[in-house]
XYZ file of N, CA and C in Angstrom:
861
model
N -5.233 -4.688 -39.268
C -5.435 -3.300 -38.847
C -6.924 -3.048 -38.648
N -7.262 -2.449 -37.521
C -8.661 -2.173 -37.219
C -9.171 -1.015 -38.070
N -10.495 -0.864 -38.142
C -11.096 0.232 -38.888
C -10.638 1.582 -38.328
N -10.510 1.673 -36.986
C -10.061 2.922 -36.368
C -8.650 3.269 -36.827
N -7.774 2.267 -36.849
C -6.390 2.502 -37.283
C -6.336 2.892 -38.756
N -7.192 2.290 -39.577
C -7.212 2.631 -41.007
C -7.640 4.081 -41.218
N -8.683 4.484 -40.487
C -9.129 5.870 -40.607
C -8.051 6.826 -40.111
N -7.354 6.446 -39.049
C -6.297 7.312 -38.524
C -5.164 7.454 -39.537
N -4.889 6.380 -40.277
C -3.782 6.422 -41.247
C -4.061 7.401 -42.384
N -5.326 7.764 -42.592
C -5.675 8.701 -43.657
C -5.498 10.155 -43.218
N -5.327 10.377 -41.923
C -5.171 11.732 -41.407
C -3.748 12.227 -41.589
N -3.536 13.561 -41.611
C -2.172 14.096 -41.632
C -1.376 13.589 -40.440
N -0.054 13.547 -40.566
C 0.819 12.953 -39.551
C 0.598 13.553 -38.174
N 0.400 14.874 -38.112
C 0.268 15.509 -36.796
C -1.010 15.088 -36.075
N -2.001 14.568 -36.824
C -3.222 14.077 -36.207
C -3.152 12.578 -35.921
N -2.227 11.880 -36.616
C -2.110 10.436 -36.431
C -1.358 10.073 -35.163
N -0.520 10.936 -34.679
C 0.304 10.621 -33.517
C -0.546 10.548 -32.250
N -0.436 9.437 -31.580
C -1.148 9.261 -30.324
C -0.314 9.837 -29.185
N -0.928 10.588 -28.288
C -0.167 11.092 -27.144
C 0.258 9.931 -26.250
N 1.421 10.023 -25.643
C 1.852 8.952 -24.738
C 0.900 8.822 -23.557
N 0.706 7.588 -23.103
C -0.231 7.309 -22.010
C 0.520 6.719 -20.823
N 0.235 7.246 -19.650
C 0.746 6.696 -18.400
C -0.446 6.259 -17.550
N -0.483 4.997 -17.162
C -1.550 4.497 -16.297
C -1.251 4.878 -14.855
N -2.276 5.298 -14.136
C -2.117 5.747 -12.753
C -2.978 4.887 -11.834
N -2.361 4.297 -10.832
C -3.080 3.517 -9.822
C -2.928 4.227 -8.487
N -4.042 4.590 -7.870
C -4.006 5.218 -6.552
C -4.042 4.142 -5.467
N -3.067 4.194 -4.580
C -2.998 3.266 -3.456
C -3.137 4.091 -2.179
N -4.375 4.345 -1.798
C -4.650 5.229 -0.666
C -5.454 4.493 0.390
N -4.954 4.481 1.623
C -5.676 3.865 2.718
C -4.824 2.891 3.491
N -5.458 2.267 4.466
C -4.795 1.262 5.293
C -4.750 -0.055 4.516
N -3.657 -0.784 4.656
C -3.475 -2.052 3.953
C -3.996 -3.170 4.846
N -5.053 -3.825 4.418
C -5.672 -4.862 5.248
C -6.566 -5.731 4.378
N -6.757 -6.997 4.760
C -7.689 -7.842 4.003
C -9.113 -7.372 4.214
N -9.971 -7.700 3.271
C -11.387 -7.383 3.414
C -11.690 -5.930 3.174
N -12.863 -5.529 3.656
C -13.351 -4.173 3.424
C -14.833 -4.235 3.120
N -15.569 -3.218 3.552
C -17.003 -3.187 3.337
C -17.474 -1.754 3.434
N -18.724 -1.461 3.051
C -19.219 -0.096 3.207
C -19.135 0.406 4.638
N -19.290 -0.493 5.637
C -19.195 -0.062 7.028
C -17.752 0.122 7.460
N -16.897 -0.805 7.081
C -15.498 -0.728 7.458
C -14.761 0.342 6.665
N -15.214 0.582 5.445
C -14.473 1.469 4.570
C -13.534 0.655 3.686
N -12.978 1.279 2.651
C -12.109 0.556 1.731
C -10.740 0.277 2.348
N -10.210 -0.893 2.070
C -8.852 -1.242 2.441
C -8.057 -1.549 1.182
N -6.749 -1.460 1.289
C -5.878 -1.863 0.190
C -5.517 -3.322 0.372
N -5.839 -4.140 -0.622
C -5.471 -5.553 -0.585
C -5.444 -6.093 -2.007
N -4.846 -7.259 -2.171
C -4.695 -7.809 -3.517
C -6.038 -8.105 -4.164
N -7.008 -8.566 -3.371
C -8.321 -8.892 -3.943
C -8.934 -7.681 -4.635
N -8.789 -6.509 -4.030
C -9.369 -5.311 -4.618
C -8.522 -4.665 -5.690
N -7.230 -4.985 -5.726
C -6.319 -4.307 -6.648
C -5.853 -5.166 -7.816
N -6.128 -6.465 -7.775
C -5.664 -7.341 -8.853
C -6.176 -6.882 -10.214
N -7.466 -6.512 -10.271
C -8.046 -6.058 -11.535
C -7.444 -4.760 -12.029
N -7.419 -3.716 -11.211
C -6.806 -2.457 -11.649
C -5.350 -2.602 -12.065
N -4.583 -3.422 -11.360
C -3.177 -3.617 -11.724
C -3.078 -4.236 -13.115
N -3.862 -5.264 -13.359
C -3.818 -5.914 -14.670
C -4.259 -4.964 -15.778
N -5.315 -4.182 -15.526
C -5.794 -3.253 -16.544
C -4.757 -2.164 -16.839
N -4.061 -1.718 -15.812
C -3.058 -0.674 -16.012
C -1.960 -1.127 -16.957
N -1.486 -2.350 -16.773
C -0.395 -2.859 -17.609
C -0.873 -3.353 -18.974
N -2.200 -3.460 -19.144
C -2.746 -3.969 -20.409
C -3.102 -2.868 -21.396
N -2.959 -1.617 -21.006
C -3.249 -0.522 -21.928
C -2.269 -0.566 -23.092
N -2.803 -0.528 -24.289
C -1.958 -0.621 -25.471
C -0.969 0.545 -25.541
N 0.302 0.228 -25.633
C 1.329 1.246 -25.780
C 1.599 2.061 -24.535
N 1.177 1.600 -23.365
C 1.385 2.366 -22.143
C 2.886 2.587 -21.920
N 3.250 3.813 -21.588
C 4.655 4.164 -21.419
C 5.176 3.806 -20.032
N 4.318 3.946 -19.036
C 4.712 3.665 -17.660
C 3.466 3.474 -16.825
N 3.643 2.858 -15.665
C 2.578 2.767 -14.673
C 3.035 3.563 -13.457
N 2.218 4.517 -13.055
C 2.533 5.361 -11.897
C 1.700 4.924 -10.703
N 2.342 4.778 -9.568
C 1.660 4.463 -8.319
C 1.600 5.732 -7.484
N 0.412 6.162 -7.113
C 0.254 7.322 -6.239
C -0.116 6.779 -4.862
N 0.808 6.911 -3.912
C 0.700 6.210 -2.633
C 0.433 7.176 -1.494
N -0.562 6.840 -0.692
C -0.867 7.597 0.516
C -1.366 6.586 1.546
N -0.428 5.946 2.241
C -0.795 4.855 3.138
C 0.117 4.820 4.356
N -0.488 4.644 5.559
C 0.316 4.505 6.772
C 0.751 3.079 7.040
N 0.374 2.163 6.145
C 0.781 0.773 6.300
C -0.367 -0.121 6.697
N -0.010 -1.260 7.283
C -1.006 -2.246 7.666
C -0.459 -3.646 7.514
N -1.194 -4.512 6.862
C -0.833 -5.922 6.735
C 0.449 -6.120 5.922
N 1.479 -6.762 6.501
C 2.686 -7.049 5.720
C 2.425 -8.053 4.602
N 1.496 -8.967 4.828
C 1.193 -9.971 3.800
C 0.570 -9.308 2.580
N -0.458 -8.471 2.797
C -1.094 -7.803 1.665
C -0.122 -6.842 0.979
N 0.737 -6.189 1.746
C 1.751 -5.311 1.146
C 2.644 -6.105 0.192
N 3.086 -7.271 0.650
C 3.964 -8.105 -0.170
C 3.240 -8.645 -1.402
N 1.976 -9.046 -1.229
C 1.221 -9.608 -2.351
C 0.959 -8.558 -3.433
N 0.578 -7.365 -3.018
C 0.324 -6.293 -3.993
C 1.599 -5.943 -4.736
N 2.699 -5.781 -4.000
C 3.979 -5.432 -4.623
C 4.431 -6.508 -5.595
N 4.289 -7.773 -5.179
C 4.710 -8.880 -6.047
C 3.910 -8.901 -7.341
N 2.590 -8.642 -7.252
C 1.770 -8.647 -8.469
C 2.195 -7.522 -9.418
N 2.491 -6.356 -8.872
C 2.946 -5.237 -9.708
C 4.259 -5.585 -10.395
N 5.190 -6.188 -9.646
C 6.492 -6.551 -10.234
C 6.335 -7.626 -11.305
N 5.407 -8.554 -11.112
C 5.183 -9.598 -12.119
C 4.764 -9.001 -13.452
N 3.796 -8.081 -13.414
C 3.327 -7.460 -14.651
C 4.397 -6.543 -15.248
N 5.141 -5.851 -14.405
C 6.200 -4.975 -14.909
C 7.228 -5.772 -15.692
N 7.570 -6.952 -15.181
C 8.551 -7.801 -15.865
C 7.974 -8.400 -17.143
N 6.725 -8.844 -17.078
C 6.100 -9.466 -18.246
C 5.895 -8.461 -19.382
N 5.438 -7.273 -19.048
C 5.110 -6.261 -20.053
C 6.277 -5.338 -20.374
N 7.363 -5.442 -19.567
C 8.532 -4.567 -19.740
C 8.125 -3.084 -19.700
N 7.349 -2.752 -18.691
C 6.855 -1.387 -18.486
C 7.449 -0.847 -17.184
N 8.039 0.333 -17.195
C 8.589 0.901 -15.952
C 7.492 1.305 -14.983
N 7.804 1.223 -13.701
C 6.865 1.603 -12.642
C 7.505 2.724 -11.829
N 6.760 3.793 -11.623
C 7.262 4.954 -10.897
C 6.274 5.291 -9.786
N 6.773 5.423 -8.559
C 5.911 5.700 -7.412
C 6.019 7.155 -6.994
N 4.873 7.712 -6.580
C 4.811 9.077 -6.059
C 4.097 9.028 -4.713
N 4.792 9.429 -3.654
C 4.160 9.413 -2.343
C 3.511 10.760 -2.071
N 2.376 10.712 -1.402
C 1.683 11.943 -1.027
C 1.979 12.244 0.448
N 0.964 12.251 1.317
C 1.196 12.597 2.715
C 2.126 11.608 3.405
N 1.881 10.323 3.179
C 2.668 9.324 3.904
C 2.808 8.040 3.093
N 4.019 7.485 3.118
C 4.286 6.142 2.597
C 5.160 5.480 3.653
N 4.508 4.962 4.675
C 5.219 4.443 5.831
C 4.885 2.978 6.056
N 5.855 2.251 6.581
C 5.674 0.844 6.886
C 5.208 0.108 5.618
N 4.015 -0.513 5.654
C 3.518 -1.191 4.457
C 3.329 -0.256 3.283
N 3.068 1.033 3.559
C 2.967 2.012 2.478
C 4.285 2.171 1.755
N 5.395 2.124 2.481
C 6.706 2.185 1.834
C 6.991 0.876 1.101
N 6.522 -0.240 1.641
C 6.668 -1.526 0.943
C 6.012 -1.448 -0.434
N 4.834 -0.802 -0.498
C 4.186 -0.633 -1.799
C 5.036 0.220 -2.732
N 5.638 1.275 -2.198
C 6.485 2.136 -3.023
C 7.667 1.369 -3.597
N 8.139 0.365 -2.861
C 9.284 -0.428 -3.328
C 8.954 -1.261 -4.567
N 7.673 -1.370 -4.906
C 7.304 -2.075 -6.139
C 7.723 -1.291 -7.367
N 8.049 -0.015 -7.189
C 8.418 0.857 -8.312
C 9.923 0.791 -8.589
N 10.264 1.120 -9.822
C 11.676 1.229 -10.195
C 12.283 2.514 -9.651
N 11.449 3.540 -9.502
C 11.882 4.815 -8.941
C 10.795 5.334 -8.013
N 11.208 6.037 -6.959
C 10.273 6.582 -5.980
C 10.500 8.084 -5.852
N 9.410 8.853 -5.956
C 9.459 10.304 -5.773
C 8.528 10.696 -4.631
N 8.870 11.763 -3.953
C 8.055 12.229 -2.831
C 8.023 13.744 -2.817
N 7.057 14.284 -2.117
C 7.047 15.709 -1.824
C 8.057 15.963 -0.709
N 8.553 17.190 -0.632
C 9.509 17.515 0.427
C 8.937 17.233 1.813
N 7.629 17.351 1.961
C 6.993 17.187 3.262
C 6.330 15.826 3.452
N 6.468 14.941 2.484
C 5.934 13.590 2.644
C 6.618 12.894 3.812
N 5.896 11.992 4.460
C 6.466 11.172 5.527
C 6.780 9.799 4.952
N 8.046 9.411 5.047
C 8.520 8.196 4.380
C 9.312 7.345 5.372
N 9.152 6.026 5.267
C 9.991 5.130 6.059
C 9.203 4.208 6.954
N 9.507 4.230 8.265
C 8.897 3.344 9.258
C 9.140 1.879 8.897
N 10.405 1.553 8.621
C 10.768 0.178 8.276
C 10.884 -0.611 9.570
N 9.832 -1.268 9.933
C 9.765 -2.012 11.175
C 8.438 -2.728 11.269
N 8.155 -3.314 12.421
C 6.926 -4.074 12.623
C 6.321 -3.657 13.955
N 5.030 -3.378 13.954
C 4.347 -2.999 15.183
C 3.083 -3.834 15.329
N 2.780 -4.180 16.555
C 1.536 -4.888 16.857
C 0.853 -4.145 17.995
N -0.396 -3.770 17.805
C -1.117 -3.016 18.829
C -2.499 -3.612 19.029
N -2.992 -3.480 20.215
C -4.323 -3.992 20.502
C -4.835 -3.399 21.797
N -5.870 -4.022 22.368
C -6.467 -3.558 23.609
C -6.549 -4.724 24.588
N -6.463 -4.409 25.864
C -6.599 -5.431 26.890
C -7.735 -5.092 27.836
N -8.573 -6.095 28.133
C -9.717 -5.885 29.030
C -9.745 -6.972 30.098
N -8.643 -7.212 30.809
C -8.610 -8.365 31.723
C -9.609 -8.299 32.870
N -10.037 -7.087 33.274
C -10.971 -7.004 34.388
C -12.384 -6.655 34.009
N -12.611 -6.426 32.726
C -13.917 -5.931 32.287
C -15.040 -6.940 32.508
N -14.800 -8.196 32.181
C -15.868 -9.193 32.269
C -16.293 -9.424 33.708
N -15.316 -9.396 34.640
C -15.670 -9.563 36.054
C -16.583 -8.436 36.518
N -16.270 -7.212 36.095
C -17.095 -6.070 36.496
C -18.505 -6.169 35.937
N -18.620 -6.765 34.774
C -19.931 -6.895 34.137
C -20.661 -8.166 34.552
N -19.983 -9.009 35.328
C -20.605 -10.253 35.752
C -20.744 -11.263 34.634
N -19.801 -11.233 33.701
C -19.845 -12.139 32.542
C -18.772 -13.206 32.701
N -19.147 -14.448 32.484
C -18.191 -15.550 32.516
C -17.796 -15.904 31.077
N -16.520 -15.839 30.798
C -16.030 -16.174 29.447
C -15.470 -17.586 29.453
N -15.852 -18.372 28.453
C -15.420 -19.766 28.376
C -14.631 -19.982 27.091
N -13.374 -20.338 27.253
C -12.507 -20.594 26.107
C -11.859 -21.952 26.304
N -12.014 -22.844 25.343
C -11.440 -24.179 25.410
C -10.534 -24.364 24.193
N -9.289 -24.733 24.428
C -8.343 -24.874 23.326
C -7.655 -26.230 23.369
N -7.176 -26.660 22.230
C -6.268 -27.799 22.117
C -4.971 -27.235 21.547
N -3.967 -27.169 22.380
C -2.728 -26.489 21.992
C -2.443 -25.366 22.973
N -1.283 -25.411 23.593
C -0.988 -24.493 24.696
C -1.010 -23.029 24.289
N -0.644 -22.739 23.028
C -0.525 -21.343 22.610
C -1.650 -20.912 21.679
N -2.733 -21.665 21.677
C -3.822 -21.360 20.761
C -4.490 -20.038 21.100
N -4.548 -19.663 22.379
C -5.193 -18.411 22.784
C -4.138 -17.341 23.057
N -3.206 -17.188 22.132
C -2.105 -16.240 22.283
C -2.639 -14.820 22.439
N -2.165 -14.119 23.463
C -2.510 -12.709 23.699
C -4.021 -12.478 23.764
N -4.711 -13.330 24.467
C -6.147 -13.148 24.694
C -6.368 -11.802 25.377
N -7.152 -10.891 24.781
C -7.312 -9.552 25.362
C -8.088 -9.534 26.682
N -8.730 -10.654 27.034
C -9.519 -10.682 28.266
C -8.793 -11.356 29.425
N -7.488 -11.552 29.281
C -6.708 -12.063 30.403
C -5.395 -11.293 30.464
N -4.734 -11.240 31.596
C -3.466 -10.507 31.699
C -2.426 -11.057 30.732
N -1.552 -10.166 30.252
C -0.478 -10.604 29.360
C 0.459 -11.568 30.083
N 0.937 -12.561 29.328
C 1.907 -13.503 29.862
C 3.242 -13.281 29.166
N 4.336 -13.440 29.889
C 5.669 -13.216 29.324
C 5.920 -14.134 28.135
N 5.462 -15.372 28.222
C 5.686 -16.309 27.123
C 4.916 -15.892 25.863
N 3.742 -15.264 26.027
C 2.982 -14.769 24.874
C 3.730 -13.619 24.198
N 4.251 -12.717 25.021
C 4.996 -11.575 24.479
C 6.237 -12.048 23.751
N 6.933 -13.041 24.310
C 8.136 -13.573 23.664
C 7.802 -14.194 22.306
N 6.683 -14.896 22.248
C 6.260 -15.518 20.980
C 5.910 -14.448 19.949
N 5.217 -13.383 20.392
C 4.879 -12.294 19.485
C 6.142 -11.630 18.937
N 7.118 -11.387 19.791
C 8.363 -10.757 19.348
C 9.116 -11.646 18.357
N 9.007 -12.947 18.527
C 9.627 -13.874 17.572
C 8.987 -13.730 16.192
N 7.662 -13.659 16.180
C 6.957 -13.476 14.914
C 7.317 -12.133 14.281
N 7.345 -11.085 15.104
C 7.703 -9.764 14.595
C 9.114 -9.760 14.022
N 10.034 -10.459 14.687
C 11.413 -10.515 14.214
C 11.519 -11.133 12.832
N 10.748 -12.193 12.588
C 10.768 -12.839 11.276
C 10.267 -11.882 10.191
N 9.163 -11.183 10.484
C 8.610 -10.245 9.512
C 9.559 -9.081 9.279
N 10.173 -8.594 10.353
C 11.135 -7.487 10.272
C 12.311 -7.855 9.381
N 12.850 -9.060 9.554
C 13.968 -9.508 8.713
C 13.560 -9.550 7.244
N 12.337 -10.006 6.988
C 11.835 -10.052 5.614
C 11.721 -8.652 5.025
N 11.211 -7.708 5.824
C 11.053 -6.320 5.385
C 12.424 -5.711 5.050
N 13.381 -5.875 5.941
C 14.719 -5.326 5.709
C 15.347 -5.910 4.441
N 15.215 -7.216 4.272
C 15.788 -7.863 3.089
C 15.146 -7.325 1.809
N 13.842 -7.071 1.861
C 13.138 -6.556 0.689
C 13.608 -5.142 0.344
N 13.779 -4.309 1.366
C 14.273 -2.950 1.139
C 15.668 -2.995 0.511
N 16.532 -3.823 1.051
C 17.896 -3.925 0.535
C 17.921 -4.457 -0.891
N 17.023 -5.406 -1.179
C 16.970 -5.970 -2.531
C 16.476 -4.943 -3.545
N 15.443 -4.187 -3.197
C 14.843 -3.255 -4.149
C 15.650 -1.961 -4.298
N 16.253 -1.479 -3.212
C 16.976 -0.206 -3.271
C 18.450 -0.398 -3.611
N 19.021 -1.525 -3.257
C 20.391 -1.844 -3.645
C 21.409 -0.784 -3.267
N 22.229 -0.404 -4.255
C 23.312 0.553 -4.011
C 22.813 1.969 -3.731
N 21.525 2.211 -3.943
C 21.009 3.559 -3.684
C 20.891 3.854 -2.189
N 20.810 2.787 -1.370
C 20.734 2.980 0.070
C 22.069 3.454 0.619
N 22.025 4.363 1.558
C 23.231 4.796 2.258
C 23.475 3.780 3.384
N 24.134 2.676 3.028
C 24.259 1.544 3.946
C 25.036 1.886 5.212
N 25.890 2.898 5.145
C 26.629 3.272 6.361
C 25.676 3.779 7.443
N 24.447 4.087 7.046
C 23.448 4.546 8.012
C 22.340 3.501 8.164
N 22.732 2.245 7.941
C 21.756 1.165 7.962
C 20.997 1.036 9.267
N 21.701 1.197 10.398
C 21.024 1.089 11.694
C 19.929 2.131 11.816
N 20.198 3.324 11.321
C 19.204 4.406 11.368
C 18.050 4.114 10.420
N 18.376 3.638 9.212
C 17.345 3.370 8.205
C 16.352 2.319 8.693
N 16.856 1.296 9.377
C 15.997 0.182 9.796
C 15.560 0.288 11.250
N 15.546 1.501 11.780
C 15.173 1.716 13.180
C 13.674 1.849 13.381
N 12.909 1.944 12.318
C 11.478 2.192 12.425
C 11.127 3.663 12.370
N 12.138 4.534 12.222
C 11.892 5.971 12.144
C 11.267 6.368 10.812
N 10.697 7.565 10.791
C 10.196 8.145 9.547
C 10.922 9.455 9.288
N 10.943 9.858 8.014
C 11.627 11.086 7.617
C 10.754 11.853 6.631
N 11.043 13.130 6.490
C 10.424 13.911 5.425
C 11.064 13.502 4.096
N 10.443 13.918 2.997
C 10.936 13.528 1.688
C 12.392 13.902 1.453
N 12.780 15.111 1.843
C 14.153 15.561 1.613
C 15.163 14.683 2.337
N 14.865 14.320 3.592
C 15.785 13.471 4.344
C 15.762 12.026 3.832
N 14.591 11.587 3.383
C 14.502 10.240 2.806
C 15.360 10.142 1.549
N 15.435 11.228 0.790
C 16.283 11.267 -0.402
C 17.747 11.132 -0.013
N 18.164 11.825 1.044
C 19.553 11.758 1.491
C 19.931 10.356 1.958
N 18.957 9.602 2.452
C 19.216 8.243 2.922
C 19.132 7.209 1.802
N 18.663 7.622 0.636
C 18.528 6.691 -0.478
C 17.238 5.906 -0.480
N 16.284 6.317 0.361
C 14.998 5.628 0.395
C 14.124 6.005 -0.791
N 14.355 7.168 -1.372
C 13.635 7.613 -2.567
C 14.647 8.135 -3.584
N 14.158 8.423 -4.790
C 15.055 8.832 -5.868
C 14.982 10.306 -6.216
N 13.961 10.999 -5.718
C 13.862 12.406 -6.062
C 12.668 13.068 -5.420
N 12.657 14.400 -5.509
C 11.522 15.201 -5.042
C 10.717 15.586 -6.280
N 9.453 15.246 -6.287
C 8.635 15.546 -7.457
C 7.211 15.063 -7.281
N 6.362 15.457 -8.218
C 4.963 15.023 -8.203
C 4.587 14.470 -9.563
N 3.491 13.739 -9.589
C 3.104 12.929 -10.739
C 3.080 13.706 -12.048
N 2.252 14.738 -12.151
C 2.040 15.408 -13.442
C 3.322 16.051 -13.949
N 4.027 16.742 -13.058
C 5.234 17.416 -13.489
C 6.305 16.442 -13.962
N 6.479 15.351 -13.236
C 7.516 14.386 -13.608
C 7.147 13.654 -14.896
N 5.890 13.311 -15.079
C 5.491 12.606 -16.296
C 5.588 13.519 -17.525
N 5.262 14.788 -17.364
C 5.410 15.728 -18.480
C 6.887 15.949 -18.813
N 7.722 15.952 -17.803
C 9.157 16.108 -18.054
C 9.703 14.928 -18.853
N 9.184 13.731 -18.573
C 9.690 12.529 -19.234
C 9.068 12.291 -20.607
N 7.761 12.490 -20.689
C 7.049 12.068 -21.892
C 6.427 13.208 -22.683
N 6.669 14.443 -22.262
C 6.164 15.582 -23.004
C 4.867 16.123 -22.442
N 4.530 17.337 -22.862
C 3.365 18.014 -22.306
C 2.044 17.383 -22.730
N 2.065 16.574 -23.781
C 0.824 15.950 -24.249
C 0.534 14.610 -23.574
N 1.370 14.208 -22.636
C 1.166 12.915 -21.983
C -0.216 12.852 -21.339
N -0.859 11.704 -21.473
C -2.180 11.473 -20.897
C -2.047 10.589 -19.661
N -2.559 11.072 -18.545
C -2.555 10.299 -17.307
C -3.907 9.618 -17.170
N -3.917 8.307 -17.255
C -5.171 7.561 -17.233
C -5.331 6.865 -15.882
N -6.268 7.355 -15.084
C -6.501 6.791 -13.764
C -7.242 5.464 -13.889
N -6.679 4.436 -13.265
C -7.272 3.101 -13.292
C -7.876 2.838 -11.921
N -9.202 2.673 -11.877
C -9.879 2.465 -10.597
C -10.539 1.114 -10.533
N -10.984 0.770 -9.319
C -11.722 -0.471 -9.140
C -13.150 -0.320 -9.615
N -13.789 -1.429 -9.902
C -15.174 -1.418 -10.347
C -16.085 -1.626 -9.144
N -16.927 -0.629 -8.847
C -17.846 -0.748 -7.720
C -19.178 -0.126 -8.126
N -20.071 -0.936 -8.556
C -21.355 -0.443 -9.032
C -22.269 -0.080 -7.869
N -23.347 0.663 -8.185
C -24.352 1.013 -7.183
C -24.954 -0.241 -6.573
N -25.229 -1.259 -7.378
C -25.850 -2.480 -6.878
C -24.926 -3.194 -5.911
N -23.620 -3.273 -6.240
C -22.678 -3.949 -5.368
C -22.557 -3.214 -4.033
N -22.574 -1.893 -4.058
C -22.491 -1.141 -2.811
C -23.719 -1.411 -1.937
N -24.916 -1.440 -2.561
C -26.136 -1.687 -1.799
C -26.150 -3.109 -1.237
N -25.690 -4.068 -2.035
C -25.649 -5.453 -1.576
C -24.670 -5.611 -0.424
N -23.560 -4.915 -0.504
C -22.583 -4.984 0.570
C -23.140 -4.438 1.864
N -23.899 -3.358 1.779
C -24.504 -2.766 2.966
C -25.580 -3.684 3.533
N -26.376 -4.286 2.635
C -27.461 -5.155 3.085
C -26.928 -6.381 3.799
N -25.736 -6.820 3.396
C -25.170 -8.018 4.011
C -24.217 -7.704 5.138
N -24.405 -6.560 5.788
C -23.428 -6.124 6.775
C -23.531 -6.847 8.107
N -24.621 -7.550 8.391
C -24.667 -8.419 9.551
C -25.183 -7.802 10.829
N -25.852 -6.683 10.779
C -26.500 -6.127 11.938
C -25.561 -5.532 12.961
N -25.966 -5.640 14.251
C -25.248 -4.964 15.335
C -23.822 -5.478 15.479
N -23.634 -6.795 15.350
C -22.291 -7.360 15.498
C -21.337 -6.785 14.458
N -21.807 -6.689 13.217
C -20.979 -6.131 12.159
C -20.709 -4.651 12.397
N -21.702 -3.961 12.967
C -21.518 -2.538 13.241
C -20.413 -2.320 14.267
N -20.410 -3.136 15.334
C -19.348 -3.045 16.339
C -17.994 -3.344 15.706
N -17.957 -4.393 14.893
C -16.717 -4.751 14.202
C -16.239 -3.612 13.317
N -17.188 -2.963 12.644
C -16.834 -1.860 11.760
C -16.283 -0.674 12.544
N -16.887 -0.386 13.705
C -16.410 0.722 14.535
C -14.983 0.461 14.995
N -14.714 -0.772 15.425
C -13.364 -1.121 15.872
C -12.368 -1.031 14.713
N -12.803 -1.463 13.520
C -11.924 -1.385 12.360
C -11.616 0.065 11.991
N -12.640 0.913 12.090
C -12.438 2.341 11.810
C -11.478 2.959 12.811
N -11.630 2.566 14.091
C -10.743 3.079 15.133
C -9.306 2.634 14.882
N -9.145 1.381 14.505
C -7.807 0.876 14.214
C -7.188 1.631 13.042
N -7.989 1.864 11.997
C -7.490 2.622 10.848
C -7.104 4.038 11.257
N -7.939 4.638 12.128
C -7.646 6.001 12.595
C -6.322 6.044 13.351
N -6.043 4.994 14.134
C -4.795 4.925 14.881
C -3.599 4.791 13.948
N -3.771 4.074 12.843
C -2.686 3.961 11.853
C -2.279 5.341 11.355
N -3.257 6.154 10.990
C -2.968 7.491 10.476
C -2.450 8.409 11.590
N -3.024 8.289 12.790
C -2.674 9.183 13.885
C -1.210 9.062 14.289
N -0.614 7.909 14.046
C 0.800 7.728 14.381
C 1.681 8.718 13.647
N 1.198 9.237 12.527
C 1.992 10.166 11.719
C 1.408 11.566 11.726
N 0.533 11.826 12.715
C -0.021 13.161 12.875
C -1.029 13.524 11.806
N -1.679 12.524 11.199
C -2.614 12.781 10.107
C -4.015 12.325 10.476
């Protein structure tokens, strides 16, 4: 017994009781590898592995709450983050409860599936179970600028969907094949995690890529209830429950070093394009 525990044991019972603790992990933003001060923060396993482990390591933690506000992004990072959460939940035998804010769509909904139960606001946007690929094409731009582009490959499909040449039917067919594989994986994951709660008679609608408000998502079995973090945790664990926010570690020095290593003009252009792509993710849902 530690000195702190010994001193606590000398106090009257009403002072010895520790309030229940719920760890809270915020999952807000686009899901993508990497991230920098110029690009902005992304959700990925590299950045979340530490917070996830710390959340489940709190002594006597009653539950881990996920607060999700994400339009989606990388299916790989979505799967990796969810898998890590499920691993710790099983090892520590701690329940996981998700709360969606403005949007939990596509990869954002995949993150919500890491929870044993999912709650949303009536006006939350939920769903988008599907796969989308978007980009830009500039097939005539280089000619107008008088620039000659040289690309040499070994392998017929190595330059798949090159944005500086016209789209080819065979490239589109290959992309759709890849999307189909990911889509099947997404559907299987939803069915595995939601099980009998899904209204399977409406399966075609559920897996159409559509989104719904929280109330309609509840009717489809995509979520378990309408509610928000503080109210639901107080209902379960009492008014004295402590919500402990678990964040990533980002010191002033690390932020300055990240900015210093941003790579000049090339990195700035890359950052602008990344910001635009992130903006398009949110804009799809009117946000």
